[in-house]
Each structure stands twice: as C-alpha cells, then as structure tokens.
XYZ file of C-alpha atoms in Angstrom:
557
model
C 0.000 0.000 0.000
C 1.312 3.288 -1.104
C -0.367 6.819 0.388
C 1.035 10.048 1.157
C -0.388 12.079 4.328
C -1.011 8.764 6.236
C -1.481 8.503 9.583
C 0.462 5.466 11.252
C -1.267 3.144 12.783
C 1.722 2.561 15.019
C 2.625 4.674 18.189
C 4.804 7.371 16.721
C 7.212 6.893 19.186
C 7.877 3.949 17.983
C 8.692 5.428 14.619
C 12.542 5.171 13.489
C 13.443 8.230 12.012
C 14.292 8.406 7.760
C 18.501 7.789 7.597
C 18.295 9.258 4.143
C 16.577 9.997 0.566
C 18.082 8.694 -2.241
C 16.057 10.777 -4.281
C 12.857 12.959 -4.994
C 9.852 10.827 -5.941
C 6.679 11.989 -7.686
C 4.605 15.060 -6.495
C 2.094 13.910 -4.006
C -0.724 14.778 -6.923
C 0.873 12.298 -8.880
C 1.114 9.875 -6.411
C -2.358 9.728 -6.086
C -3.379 10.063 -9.764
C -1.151 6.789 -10.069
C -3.895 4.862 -7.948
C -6.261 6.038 -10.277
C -4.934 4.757 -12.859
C -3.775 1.662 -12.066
C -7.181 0.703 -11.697
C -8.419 2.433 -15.170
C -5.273 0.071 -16.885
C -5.570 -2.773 -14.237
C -1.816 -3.301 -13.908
C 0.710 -2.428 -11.388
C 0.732 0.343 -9.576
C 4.458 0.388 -9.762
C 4.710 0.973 -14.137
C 3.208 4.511 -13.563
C 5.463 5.498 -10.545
C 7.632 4.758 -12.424
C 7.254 6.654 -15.655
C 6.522 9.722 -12.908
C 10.008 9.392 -11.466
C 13.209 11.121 -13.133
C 15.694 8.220 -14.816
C 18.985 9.324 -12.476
C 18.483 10.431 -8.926
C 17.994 14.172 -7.804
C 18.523 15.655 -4.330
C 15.907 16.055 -2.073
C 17.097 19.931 -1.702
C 16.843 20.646 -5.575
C 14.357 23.825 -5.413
C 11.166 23.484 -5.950
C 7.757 25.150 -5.646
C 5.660 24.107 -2.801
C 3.389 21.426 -4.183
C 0.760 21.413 -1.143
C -1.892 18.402 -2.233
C -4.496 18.426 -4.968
C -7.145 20.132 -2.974
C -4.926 23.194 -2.104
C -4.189 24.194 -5.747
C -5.282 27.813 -6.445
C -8.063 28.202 -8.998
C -7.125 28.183 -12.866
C -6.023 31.079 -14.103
C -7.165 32.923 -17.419
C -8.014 30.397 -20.083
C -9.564 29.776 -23.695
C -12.083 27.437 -22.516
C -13.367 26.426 -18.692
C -11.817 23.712 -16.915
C -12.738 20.266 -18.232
C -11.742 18.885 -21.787
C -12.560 20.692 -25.191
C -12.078 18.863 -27.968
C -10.411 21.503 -30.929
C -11.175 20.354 -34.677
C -7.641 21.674 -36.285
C -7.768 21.300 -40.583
C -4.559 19.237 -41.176
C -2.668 21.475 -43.589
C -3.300 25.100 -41.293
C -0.259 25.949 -38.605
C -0.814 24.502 -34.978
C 1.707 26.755 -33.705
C -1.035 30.122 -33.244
C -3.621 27.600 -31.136
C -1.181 26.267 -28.907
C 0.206 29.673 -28.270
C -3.156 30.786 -27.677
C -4.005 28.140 -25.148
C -0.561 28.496 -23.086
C -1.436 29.509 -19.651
C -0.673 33.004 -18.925
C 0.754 31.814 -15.502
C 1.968 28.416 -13.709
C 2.519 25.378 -16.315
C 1.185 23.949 -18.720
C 1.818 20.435 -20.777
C 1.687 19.843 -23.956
C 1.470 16.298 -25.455
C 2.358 15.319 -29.325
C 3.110 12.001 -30.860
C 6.525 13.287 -32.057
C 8.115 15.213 -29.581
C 11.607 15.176 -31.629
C 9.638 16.756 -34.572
C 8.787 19.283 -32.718
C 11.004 21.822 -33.170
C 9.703 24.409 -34.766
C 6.754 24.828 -32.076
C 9.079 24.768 -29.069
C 10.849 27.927 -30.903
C 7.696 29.815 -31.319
C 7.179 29.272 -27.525
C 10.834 30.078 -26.408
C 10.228 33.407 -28.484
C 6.928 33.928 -27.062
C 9.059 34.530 -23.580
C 8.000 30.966 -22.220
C 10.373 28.477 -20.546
C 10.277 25.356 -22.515
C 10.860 21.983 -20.996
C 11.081 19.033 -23.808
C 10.436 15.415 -22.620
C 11.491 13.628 -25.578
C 11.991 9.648 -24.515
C 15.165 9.394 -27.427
C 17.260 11.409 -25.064
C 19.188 10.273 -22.391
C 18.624 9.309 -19.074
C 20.671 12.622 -17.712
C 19.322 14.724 -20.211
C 15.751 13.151 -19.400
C 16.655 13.881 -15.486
C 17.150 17.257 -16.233
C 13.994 17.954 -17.959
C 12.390 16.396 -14.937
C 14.029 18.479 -12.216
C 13.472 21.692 -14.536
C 9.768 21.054 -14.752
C 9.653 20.363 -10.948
C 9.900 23.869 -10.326
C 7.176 25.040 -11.938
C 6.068 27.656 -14.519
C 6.990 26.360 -17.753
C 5.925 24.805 -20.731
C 6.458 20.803 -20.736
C 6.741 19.441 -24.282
C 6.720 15.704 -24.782
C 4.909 12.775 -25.545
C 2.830 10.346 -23.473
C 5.261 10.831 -20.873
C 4.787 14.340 -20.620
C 1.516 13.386 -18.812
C 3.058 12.912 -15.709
C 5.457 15.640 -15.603
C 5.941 16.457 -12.188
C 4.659 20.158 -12.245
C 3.271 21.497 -9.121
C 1.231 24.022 -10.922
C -0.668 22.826 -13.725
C -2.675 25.231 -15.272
C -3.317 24.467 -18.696
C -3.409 20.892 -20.972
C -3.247 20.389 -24.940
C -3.471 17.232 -26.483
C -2.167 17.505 -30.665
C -3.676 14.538 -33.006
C -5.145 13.176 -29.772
C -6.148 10.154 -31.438
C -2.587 8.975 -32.191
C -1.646 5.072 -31.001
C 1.624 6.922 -29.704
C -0.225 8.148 -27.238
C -0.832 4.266 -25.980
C 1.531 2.263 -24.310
C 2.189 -0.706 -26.386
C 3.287 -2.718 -23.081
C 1.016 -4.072 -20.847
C -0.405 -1.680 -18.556
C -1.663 -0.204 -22.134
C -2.238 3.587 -20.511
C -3.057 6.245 -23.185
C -1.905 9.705 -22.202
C -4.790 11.078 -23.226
C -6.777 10.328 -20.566
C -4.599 10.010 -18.061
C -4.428 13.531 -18.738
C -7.736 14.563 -19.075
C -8.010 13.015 -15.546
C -4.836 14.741 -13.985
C -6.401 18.323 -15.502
C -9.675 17.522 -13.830
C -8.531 17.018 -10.282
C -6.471 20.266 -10.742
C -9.356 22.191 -12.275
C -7.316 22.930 -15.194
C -8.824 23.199 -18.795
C -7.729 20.253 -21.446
C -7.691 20.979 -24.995
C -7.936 17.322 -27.348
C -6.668 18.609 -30.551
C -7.020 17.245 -33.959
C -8.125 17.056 -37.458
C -10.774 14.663 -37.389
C -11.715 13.963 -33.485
C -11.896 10.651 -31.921
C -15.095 9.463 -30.698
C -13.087 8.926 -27.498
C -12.159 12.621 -27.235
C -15.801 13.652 -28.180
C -17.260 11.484 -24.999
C -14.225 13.124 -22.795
C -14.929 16.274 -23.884
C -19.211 16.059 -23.490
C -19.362 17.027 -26.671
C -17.595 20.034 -26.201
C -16.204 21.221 -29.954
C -14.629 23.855 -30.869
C -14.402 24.507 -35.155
C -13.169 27.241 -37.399
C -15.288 28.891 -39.121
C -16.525 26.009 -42.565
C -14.260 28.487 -45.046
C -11.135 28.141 -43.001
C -11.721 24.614 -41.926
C -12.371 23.831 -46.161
C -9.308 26.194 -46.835
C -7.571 23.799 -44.652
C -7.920 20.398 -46.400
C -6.068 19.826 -49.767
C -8.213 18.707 -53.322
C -8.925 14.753 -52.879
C -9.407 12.776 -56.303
C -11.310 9.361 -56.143
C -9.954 6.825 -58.671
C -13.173 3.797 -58.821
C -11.268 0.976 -59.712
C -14.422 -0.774 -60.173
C -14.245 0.519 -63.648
C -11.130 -0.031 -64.258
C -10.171 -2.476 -67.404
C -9.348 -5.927 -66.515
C -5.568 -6.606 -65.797
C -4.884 -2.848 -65.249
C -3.026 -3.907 -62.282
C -2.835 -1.688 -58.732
C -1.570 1.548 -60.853
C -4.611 2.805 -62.953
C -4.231 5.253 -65.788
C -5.933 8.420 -63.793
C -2.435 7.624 -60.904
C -0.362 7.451 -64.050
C -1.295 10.265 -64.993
C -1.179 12.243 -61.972
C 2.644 10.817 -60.961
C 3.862 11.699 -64.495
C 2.555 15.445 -64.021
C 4.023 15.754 -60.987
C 7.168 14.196 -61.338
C 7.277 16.393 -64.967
C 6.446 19.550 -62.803
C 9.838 18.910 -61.084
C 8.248 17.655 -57.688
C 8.027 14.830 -55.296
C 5.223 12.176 -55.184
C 4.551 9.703 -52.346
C 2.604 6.378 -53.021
C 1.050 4.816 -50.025
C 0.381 1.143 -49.504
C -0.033 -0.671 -45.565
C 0.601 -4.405 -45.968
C 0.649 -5.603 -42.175
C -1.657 -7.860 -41.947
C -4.388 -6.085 -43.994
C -3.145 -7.138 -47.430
C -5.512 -9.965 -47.906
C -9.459 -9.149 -49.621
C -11.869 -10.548 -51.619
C -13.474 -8.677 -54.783
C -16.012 -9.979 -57.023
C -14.591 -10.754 -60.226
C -17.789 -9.575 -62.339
C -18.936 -6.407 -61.296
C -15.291 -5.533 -59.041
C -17.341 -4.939 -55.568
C -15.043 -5.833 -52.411
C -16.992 -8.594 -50.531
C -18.157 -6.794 -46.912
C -20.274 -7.095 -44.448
C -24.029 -6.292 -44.441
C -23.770 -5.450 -41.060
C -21.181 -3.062 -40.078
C -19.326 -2.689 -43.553
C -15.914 -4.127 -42.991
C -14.688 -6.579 -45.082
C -15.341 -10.270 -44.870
C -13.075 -13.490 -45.118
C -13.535 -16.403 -46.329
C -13.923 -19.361 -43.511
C -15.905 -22.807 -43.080
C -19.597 -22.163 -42.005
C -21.766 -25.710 -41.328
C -19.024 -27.525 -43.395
C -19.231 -25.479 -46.171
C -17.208 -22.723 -48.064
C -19.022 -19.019 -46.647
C -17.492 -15.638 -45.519
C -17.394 -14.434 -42.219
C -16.563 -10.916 -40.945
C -13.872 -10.521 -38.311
C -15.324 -7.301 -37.007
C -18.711 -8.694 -36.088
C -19.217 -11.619 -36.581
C -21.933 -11.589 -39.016
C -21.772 -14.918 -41.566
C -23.039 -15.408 -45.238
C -22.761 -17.502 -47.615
C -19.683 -17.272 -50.098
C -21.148 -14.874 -52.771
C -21.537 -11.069 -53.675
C -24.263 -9.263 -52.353
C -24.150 -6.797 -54.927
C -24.590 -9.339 -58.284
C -24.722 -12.448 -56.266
C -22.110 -14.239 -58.141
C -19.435 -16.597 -56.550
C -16.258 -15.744 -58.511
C -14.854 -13.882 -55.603
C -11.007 -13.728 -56.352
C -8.104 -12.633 -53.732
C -5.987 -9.631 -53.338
C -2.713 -9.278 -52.133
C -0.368 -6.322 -52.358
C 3.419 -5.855 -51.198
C 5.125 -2.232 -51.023
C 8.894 -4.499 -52.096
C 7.315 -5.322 -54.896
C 5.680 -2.808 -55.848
C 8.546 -0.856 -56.362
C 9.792 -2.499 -59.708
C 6.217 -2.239 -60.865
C 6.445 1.989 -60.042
C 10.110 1.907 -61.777
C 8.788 0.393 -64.890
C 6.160 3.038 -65.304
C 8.340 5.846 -64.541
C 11.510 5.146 -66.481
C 14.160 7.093 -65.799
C 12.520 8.710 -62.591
C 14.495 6.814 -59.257
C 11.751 5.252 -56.901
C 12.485 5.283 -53.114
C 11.361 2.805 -50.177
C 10.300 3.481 -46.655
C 8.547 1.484 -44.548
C 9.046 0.602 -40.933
C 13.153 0.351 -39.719
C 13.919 1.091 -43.856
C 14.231 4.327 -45.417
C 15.851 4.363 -48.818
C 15.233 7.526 -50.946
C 18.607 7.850 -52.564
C 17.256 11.336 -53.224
C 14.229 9.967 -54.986
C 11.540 11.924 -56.183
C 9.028 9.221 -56.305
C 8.589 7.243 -52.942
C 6.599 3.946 -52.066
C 6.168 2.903 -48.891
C 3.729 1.983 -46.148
C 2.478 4.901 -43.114
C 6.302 5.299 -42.049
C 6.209 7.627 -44.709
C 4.474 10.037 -42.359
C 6.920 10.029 -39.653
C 10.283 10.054 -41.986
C 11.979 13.409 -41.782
C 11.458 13.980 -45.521
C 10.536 16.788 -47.801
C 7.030 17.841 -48.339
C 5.467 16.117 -51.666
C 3.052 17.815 -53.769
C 0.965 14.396 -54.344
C 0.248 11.608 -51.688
C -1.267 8.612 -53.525
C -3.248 5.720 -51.524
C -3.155 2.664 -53.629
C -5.396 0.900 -51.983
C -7.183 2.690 -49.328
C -10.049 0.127 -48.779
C -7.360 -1.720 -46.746
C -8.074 0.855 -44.156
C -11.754 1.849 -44.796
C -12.706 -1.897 -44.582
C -10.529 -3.739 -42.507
C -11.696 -5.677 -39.493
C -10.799 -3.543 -36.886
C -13.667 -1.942 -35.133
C -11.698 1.621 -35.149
C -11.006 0.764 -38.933
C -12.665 3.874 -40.038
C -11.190 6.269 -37.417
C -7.777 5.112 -38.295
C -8.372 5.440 -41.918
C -9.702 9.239 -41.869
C -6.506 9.716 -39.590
C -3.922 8.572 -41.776
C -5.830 10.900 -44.818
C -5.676 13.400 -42.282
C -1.700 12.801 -41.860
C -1.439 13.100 -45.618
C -3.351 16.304 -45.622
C -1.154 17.788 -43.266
C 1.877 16.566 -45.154
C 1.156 17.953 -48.731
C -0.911 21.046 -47.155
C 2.600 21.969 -45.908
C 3.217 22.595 -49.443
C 0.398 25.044 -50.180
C -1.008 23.669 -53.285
C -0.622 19.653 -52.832
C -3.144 17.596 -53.790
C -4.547 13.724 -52.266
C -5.634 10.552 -54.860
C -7.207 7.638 -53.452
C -7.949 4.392 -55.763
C -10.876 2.536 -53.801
C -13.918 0.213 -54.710
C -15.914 1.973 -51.971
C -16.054 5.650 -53.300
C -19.231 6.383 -51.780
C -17.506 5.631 -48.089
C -18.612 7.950 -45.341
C -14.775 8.727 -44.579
C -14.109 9.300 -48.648
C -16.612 11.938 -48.262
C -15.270 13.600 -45.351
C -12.099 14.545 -46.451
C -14.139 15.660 -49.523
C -16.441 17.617 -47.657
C -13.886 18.899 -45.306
C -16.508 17.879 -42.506
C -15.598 14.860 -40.111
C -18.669 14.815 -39.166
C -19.439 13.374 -42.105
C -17.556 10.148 -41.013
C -17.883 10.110 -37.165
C -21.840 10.519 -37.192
C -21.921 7.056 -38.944
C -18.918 5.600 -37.028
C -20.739 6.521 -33.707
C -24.317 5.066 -34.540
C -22.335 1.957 -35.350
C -19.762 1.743 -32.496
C -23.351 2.305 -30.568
C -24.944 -0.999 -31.764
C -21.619 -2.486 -31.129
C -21.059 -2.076 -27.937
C -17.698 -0.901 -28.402
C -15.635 2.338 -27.174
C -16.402 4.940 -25.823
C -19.751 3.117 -25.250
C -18.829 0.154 -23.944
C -15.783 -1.180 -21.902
C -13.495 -3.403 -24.227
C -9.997 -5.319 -23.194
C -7.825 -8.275 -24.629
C -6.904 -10.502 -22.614
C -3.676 -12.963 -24.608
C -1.616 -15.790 -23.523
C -1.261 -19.656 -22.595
C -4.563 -21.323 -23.109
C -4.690 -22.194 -19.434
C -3.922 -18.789 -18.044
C -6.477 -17.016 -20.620
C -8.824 -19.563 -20.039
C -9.097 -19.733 -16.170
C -8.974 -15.587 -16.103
C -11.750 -15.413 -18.381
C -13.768 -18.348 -16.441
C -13.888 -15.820 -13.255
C -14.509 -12.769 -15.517
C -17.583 -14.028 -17.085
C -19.206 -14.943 -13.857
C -18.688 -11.444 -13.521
C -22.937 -9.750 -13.969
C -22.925 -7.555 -16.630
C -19.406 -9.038 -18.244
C -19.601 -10.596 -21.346
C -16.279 -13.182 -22.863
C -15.815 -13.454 -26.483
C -13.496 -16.877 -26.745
C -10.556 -17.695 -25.974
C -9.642 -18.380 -29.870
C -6.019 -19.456 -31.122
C -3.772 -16.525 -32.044
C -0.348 -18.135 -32.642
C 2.469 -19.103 -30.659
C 4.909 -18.885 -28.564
C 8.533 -20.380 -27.643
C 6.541 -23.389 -28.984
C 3.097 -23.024 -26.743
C -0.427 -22.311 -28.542
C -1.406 -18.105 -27.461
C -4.929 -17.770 -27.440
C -7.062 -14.341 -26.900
C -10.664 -13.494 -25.789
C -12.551 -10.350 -25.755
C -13.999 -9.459 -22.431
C -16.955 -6.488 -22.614
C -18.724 -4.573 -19.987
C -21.409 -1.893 -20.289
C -19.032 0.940 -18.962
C -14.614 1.079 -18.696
C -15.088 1.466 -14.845
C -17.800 -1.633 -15.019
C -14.550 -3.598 -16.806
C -12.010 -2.362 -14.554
C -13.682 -3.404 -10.741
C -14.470 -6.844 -12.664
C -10.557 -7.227 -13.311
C -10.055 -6.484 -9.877
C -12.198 -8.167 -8.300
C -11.190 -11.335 -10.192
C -7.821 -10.573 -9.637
C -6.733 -10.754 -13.162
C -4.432 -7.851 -14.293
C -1.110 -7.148 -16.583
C 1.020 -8.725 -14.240
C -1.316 -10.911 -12.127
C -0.624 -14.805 -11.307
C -2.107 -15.920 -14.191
C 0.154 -14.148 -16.416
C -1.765 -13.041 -19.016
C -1.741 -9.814 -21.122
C -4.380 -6.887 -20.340
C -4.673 -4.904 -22.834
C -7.746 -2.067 -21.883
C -9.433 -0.205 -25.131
C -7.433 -2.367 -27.007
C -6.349 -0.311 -30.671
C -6.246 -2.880 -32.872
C -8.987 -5.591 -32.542
C-alpha cells in the first residue's frame, strides 16, 4: 500500500526516524493520480510510478515550488475554454503553432502532449520566443538529459513538451493541458499496462481544475465522450481552406488486368514528377493485405452489417465468408450481383517498387517502410504509413493505392484510423500550399471518402458513432484483450464471465509462442469502470498470477 499524508497506525514513538533519501519521488498529486490509474489500466501500480520518477536520482534539496496536495491548488487562471476537456477540430494542412500559443497559460505550467516530440522543433521555438520556458520530454534522449527535464519542470512555470510521458510531468502548478492529433496510437503504451496519455491527462487536468484541450483534425469518438461534446471549429471556409483537393480513382471501372496503378495515378505521378516535384505512393501491408473482390462487377466482398470486409472461412461444413469485425456470416457470394467468382488480393510495397520503376523510367523510386528508409534522393517514394513520420521533404501528391485496406478492414476503429492517416497526408502535402490527395478505392461512396471531400468529419464520425453504438464498443462500452497460454487465458476469463454484466468473447487461437499455442478473448462490460472493478475483483491484471496480457481499449482488434 502506497499513500502520502497517512497517519500510522503505530505509536509514533515507535517510529525510526528516515537515515536518508536517495532521491525525490513523484509530487504527491501524482502519487495519487497513479492509484487512479492503475485501476483504469488494471496493472501495477508500480509501471506509472515509475514513468513519474526522473531516470537518475535528484537531491531532495533541488528547489522546488511548494506542491501542497491536490485540494490546495489555487483556482485556474485565465483560459480559452473552462476547466474540463474541449475537444479543438484543427484542418490538417493550417499551422498549430497560433492555437497552442493561444491556449498556453498566462501563468503556472502547462503540458503539452504530441506524438513526435523530436519533430517538434519548430513549435518549441515559437514558444521560447513567445518569452516561455520550454521543458522538452522527448523519450530518445538520455537518461541525464531526461533527469534534467524532470528536475526543470519540478519547479514550476513552464511549458512541458513531450509525448505520453509528458503526462506525468511532475509540475506542481498545472494550469493548462493540450493534447495535438489526440487520437494517435503513440499516445498508448504498447506494453502491458496499455495507458493512453490522453486520458490520463484529461483526468490529472480535472482534479487540478485545469482546462484540457484534445486537438485534432478529425476527433476521436473517445475525445468527443471526454470532452461532453464540447467542440470547438473554425469557421466552414477556413476549416475547407484547410484540407487539400482529394481525387477518387473507382477501380471498379477499371479495365481488366490494369493492375494496382490505374491510368488516372499514371497520370497524376507523371505530371508531378514532370512539374519537377516529389510524389509519395502509399500502400499498408501488415496484416491487412488480404481481400476478396467480385470478379464480375469488381465490388469488395463486406459485411451487411457493419461494412468491414469479410473473409472467407468454413460455415456448417461449407465454403461461406465471415466478418472478423462482427461476426456476421453469409454464404460465399456477392451481395451486390450475387455471383461466386470472388477472387483474392494481395499487395506488397517491395514489390511494388519495380512495378512503379517500370512506369516511370528514368525517374528513381524510393522505399520506406518501418526500420527502412531508402530515398537515394528519390523523387518518387513507395512505402507503407512510415512515410508520415520520416523526416522527408514535403510532396506535392500523396497517392493511396489501396485505401479500402483501411476503410474496410476488421478492426472496429477501422474507419477512425483510416480518416486519420488521410488526415496525416493532408497535413503533409498542405505543408506545401497547393498539394493535392488521390485515393484508388472500390468503396467511393464511403462515409470517410466523403469527409475529407467535404472537409466535414462529421461526415464520417456521425456514422462511425451510430455503429460503435450498436456495437457495444468504445467509448460506449468497456473493451480489453486478454492474450496468452490457453490455461492462463482460459481460467482468467472463467472468473470474468461470472462477472454480472461481463460478457467473454473466446478464448480463440492466435499463434504461438517459444513453442506453446497463445490464445485471446474479448472481455466487454457496459461501462470502462464496469470492466475495470471486474478485473479487480477477479484478480486478473497485466502482471497478475495468471500471467496473461491486459490490454484495456485495445487499438487494434
């Protein structure tokens, strides 16, 4: 048990007095917000302390501001918006720097979390000029360097810039929160406890009645239900102004054995390579690369139900299609002409490349993908979403080559993620001024195509809400994974769905591991907090005796 402010239940006298610190520890606020959240995460209490503690020692006497306790902080100062969370709709291609300068606390500290923090460069100058002391927490530096950013932000009044673990900077003094693209998965630990910054910090800012601003170009339906519904928009002109031309290629006209690169991308890479600038072709193959489209009238095979695309599996012995979002099952035919030549699509970014080379003669064709970056000065690149975190120049075209990969895969978040890697693409040729998007799909009429058309992503999380609704899923519904040995998984999710009001989804195989079958299950609640005092009170967590994985809201079933 772990408390600050506790009274001993020992006679005091008793009491042997402290020999020494080895160090200062987190701020009693964070101390407690760590309790917090090791029940949101259900994992050990220990992982967040930890994060909230400075990598090398530092003295008990550095100086510091007094930190009191969470119910002694003085009232916000001025702000945009009251305490609570706002969620601010930001086009992709307009500067962030004016809105986070505008939502800077005119007094005490203020955080500010983004999914790149070594990127960030140009926004922690604009601050520094704007007279405000800028702390970076970038997790590529060092542990001194890292320690130093710590101690500096212990004292109060500055500007912490970072990313997720810039939530638990140890400011005494919190006045003011932003969030930028607060729907980013860097935002979410990948190891089990699998905390998201995001609201941990929405949480922090609430006990210290400070305002939190969830920033991005096309909000999460997790920031929306933070937030209440609270939005803040330019007015339609700027936000239109701020989202770059999209062209539609329907490649279910296209001619048969036109391969992936029809004659409208042709077109488009040849008049921009001709124009003397830089094109970017887009393809994700991780585990997303395999569809089926109907051979006679070109319509990728989805689900009735909740419109993400269906696989083929074994239904009452026979040959039918299944859909690994929802479950829904049909027989193995179109729905749109009803025939049953459904044939199978696979696409590789390697390969790809020679194809690109051969229809650009003469131009060089670069790589990147994830832990690969070969340009070679290219001005034609092909690669998967690392493209969008490379330090590389701005290109005037970004070309998806397959975007119903995204729109239609079996992820329930499939369409969020989708609208914000178009989004990311906005941003990057919008730095450009005049760049333009092209996406070849089967699914032109998708509620996330006409978004980014539209310039409303409202468009695209109206529909994405209603059906998250019916789901179940998040923010309306508590969700986790729970993944490992068969016997683990299955005893933890015995207990959990003896749990009222908990509903288990499996276990089901998922691969293995040092030789030994991993299996998963899906365990549901009505509400997170609902899911998170069932863990508990079955005992089941990250690092429980079972050892199994806990993964809460997790991103990518």
């Amino acid at each position: 048990m772990l408390a600050v402010d506790v009274e001993p239940e020992a006679d005091r006298s008793r009491l042997l007095p402290v020999d020494r610190l080895s160090s200062v520890g987190p701020t009693p606020e964070l101390v407690h917000l760590t309790a917090w959240a090791s029940w949101r995460w259900v994992g050990p209490r220990v992982t967040f302390l930890r994060a909230a503690c400075p990598p090398n020692n530092v003295a008990p006497g550095s100086a510091a501001r007094d930190e009191g306790t969470p119910g002694d902080r003085p009232p916000t100062v001025q702000s945009v918006d009251p305490p609570g969370a706002t969620v601010v709709r930001w086009p992709p291609a307009r500067d962030r720097r004016a809105l986070v300068l505008e939502r800077v606390a005119g007094s005490g500290s203020t955080i500010v979390c983004t999914p790149e923090p070594g990127r960030a460069g140009g926004l922690t100058t604009a601050l520094g000029r704007a007279g405000h002391d800028v702390v970076v927490f970038d997790p590529d530096d060092g542990a001194a360097e890292r320690t130093r950013a710590w101690r500096r932000a212990r004292s109060g009044g500055v500007v912490v810039v970072g990313s997720r673990s810039a939530s638990l900077a140890p400011v005494p003094d919190l006045r003011s929160a932003l969030v930028l693209d607060e729907g980013d998965d860097a935002f979410a630990s990948e190891r089990a406890p699998t905390w998201n910054a995001r609201e941990l910090l929405v949480e922090r800012a609430r006990r210290c009645g400070a305002p939190v601003s969830l920033v991005a170009s096309a909000p999460s339906l997790e920031a929306l239900a933070l937030a209440g519904g609270r939005v803040v928009a330019p007015p339609p002109g700027v936000e239109r102004a701020g989202w770059p031309p999209l062209e539609i290629v329907d490649r279910r006209e296209q001619p048969p054995g036109e391969g992936i690169f029809s004659a409208p991308l042709a077109d488009a890479l040849h008049a921009t390579v001709g124009a003397g600038n830089s094109a970017w072709c887009v393809l994700n193959r991780k585990g997303r690369a395999r569809m089926l489209v109907c051979r006679r009238c070109g319509t990728i095979a989805s689900c009735e139900a909740c419109g993400a695309a269906v696989a083929e599996a074994t239904i009452d012995g026979a040959d039918g299609l299944e859909c690994p979002r929802c479950s829904t099952t049909r027989p193995r035919v179109c729905a749109v002409c009803f025939s049953t030549d459904l044939r199978r699509l696979r696409s590789g970014v390697t390969r790809l490349r020679e194809e690109l080379g051969a229809l650009l003669p003469r131009t060089p064709v670069g790589l990147v993908d994830a832990g690969h970056v070969d340009t070679t000065s290219a001005p034609v690149l092909i690669g998967t979403e690392a493209l969008f975190h490379a330090d590389l120049p701005a290109p005037a075209l970004v070309a998806f080559l397959d975007i119903d990969q995204e729109l239609l895969a079996g992820r329930y978040r499939a369409g969020e993620q989708a609208m914000t890697l178009l989004a990311r693409a906005a941003r990057a040729v919008g730095l450009r001024g005049r760049g333009r998007l092209l996406v070849q799909t089967r699914v032109p009429g998708h509620e996330v195509l006409r978004a980014v058309i539209s310039a409303r992503p409202t468009v695209a999380s109206e529909v994405e809400e209603e059906r998250r609704r019916d789901l179940g899923y998040p923010p309306f519904g508590g969700l986790a994974e729970i993944r490992g040995h068969d016997d683990a998984v299955s005893g933890a999710a015995t207990r959990l769905a003896a749990e009222e009001d908990v509903r288990v989804d499996g276990p089901v195989p998922v691969g293995h591991r040092a030789g030994v079958a991993v299996v998963s299950a899906l365990v549901r609640a009505p509400t997170v907090e609902e899911l998170a005092d069932a863990f508990h009170r079955c005992d089941v967590s990250a690092s429980g005796p079972d050892g199994v994985r806990v993964e809460i809201d997790p991103r990518r079933v």
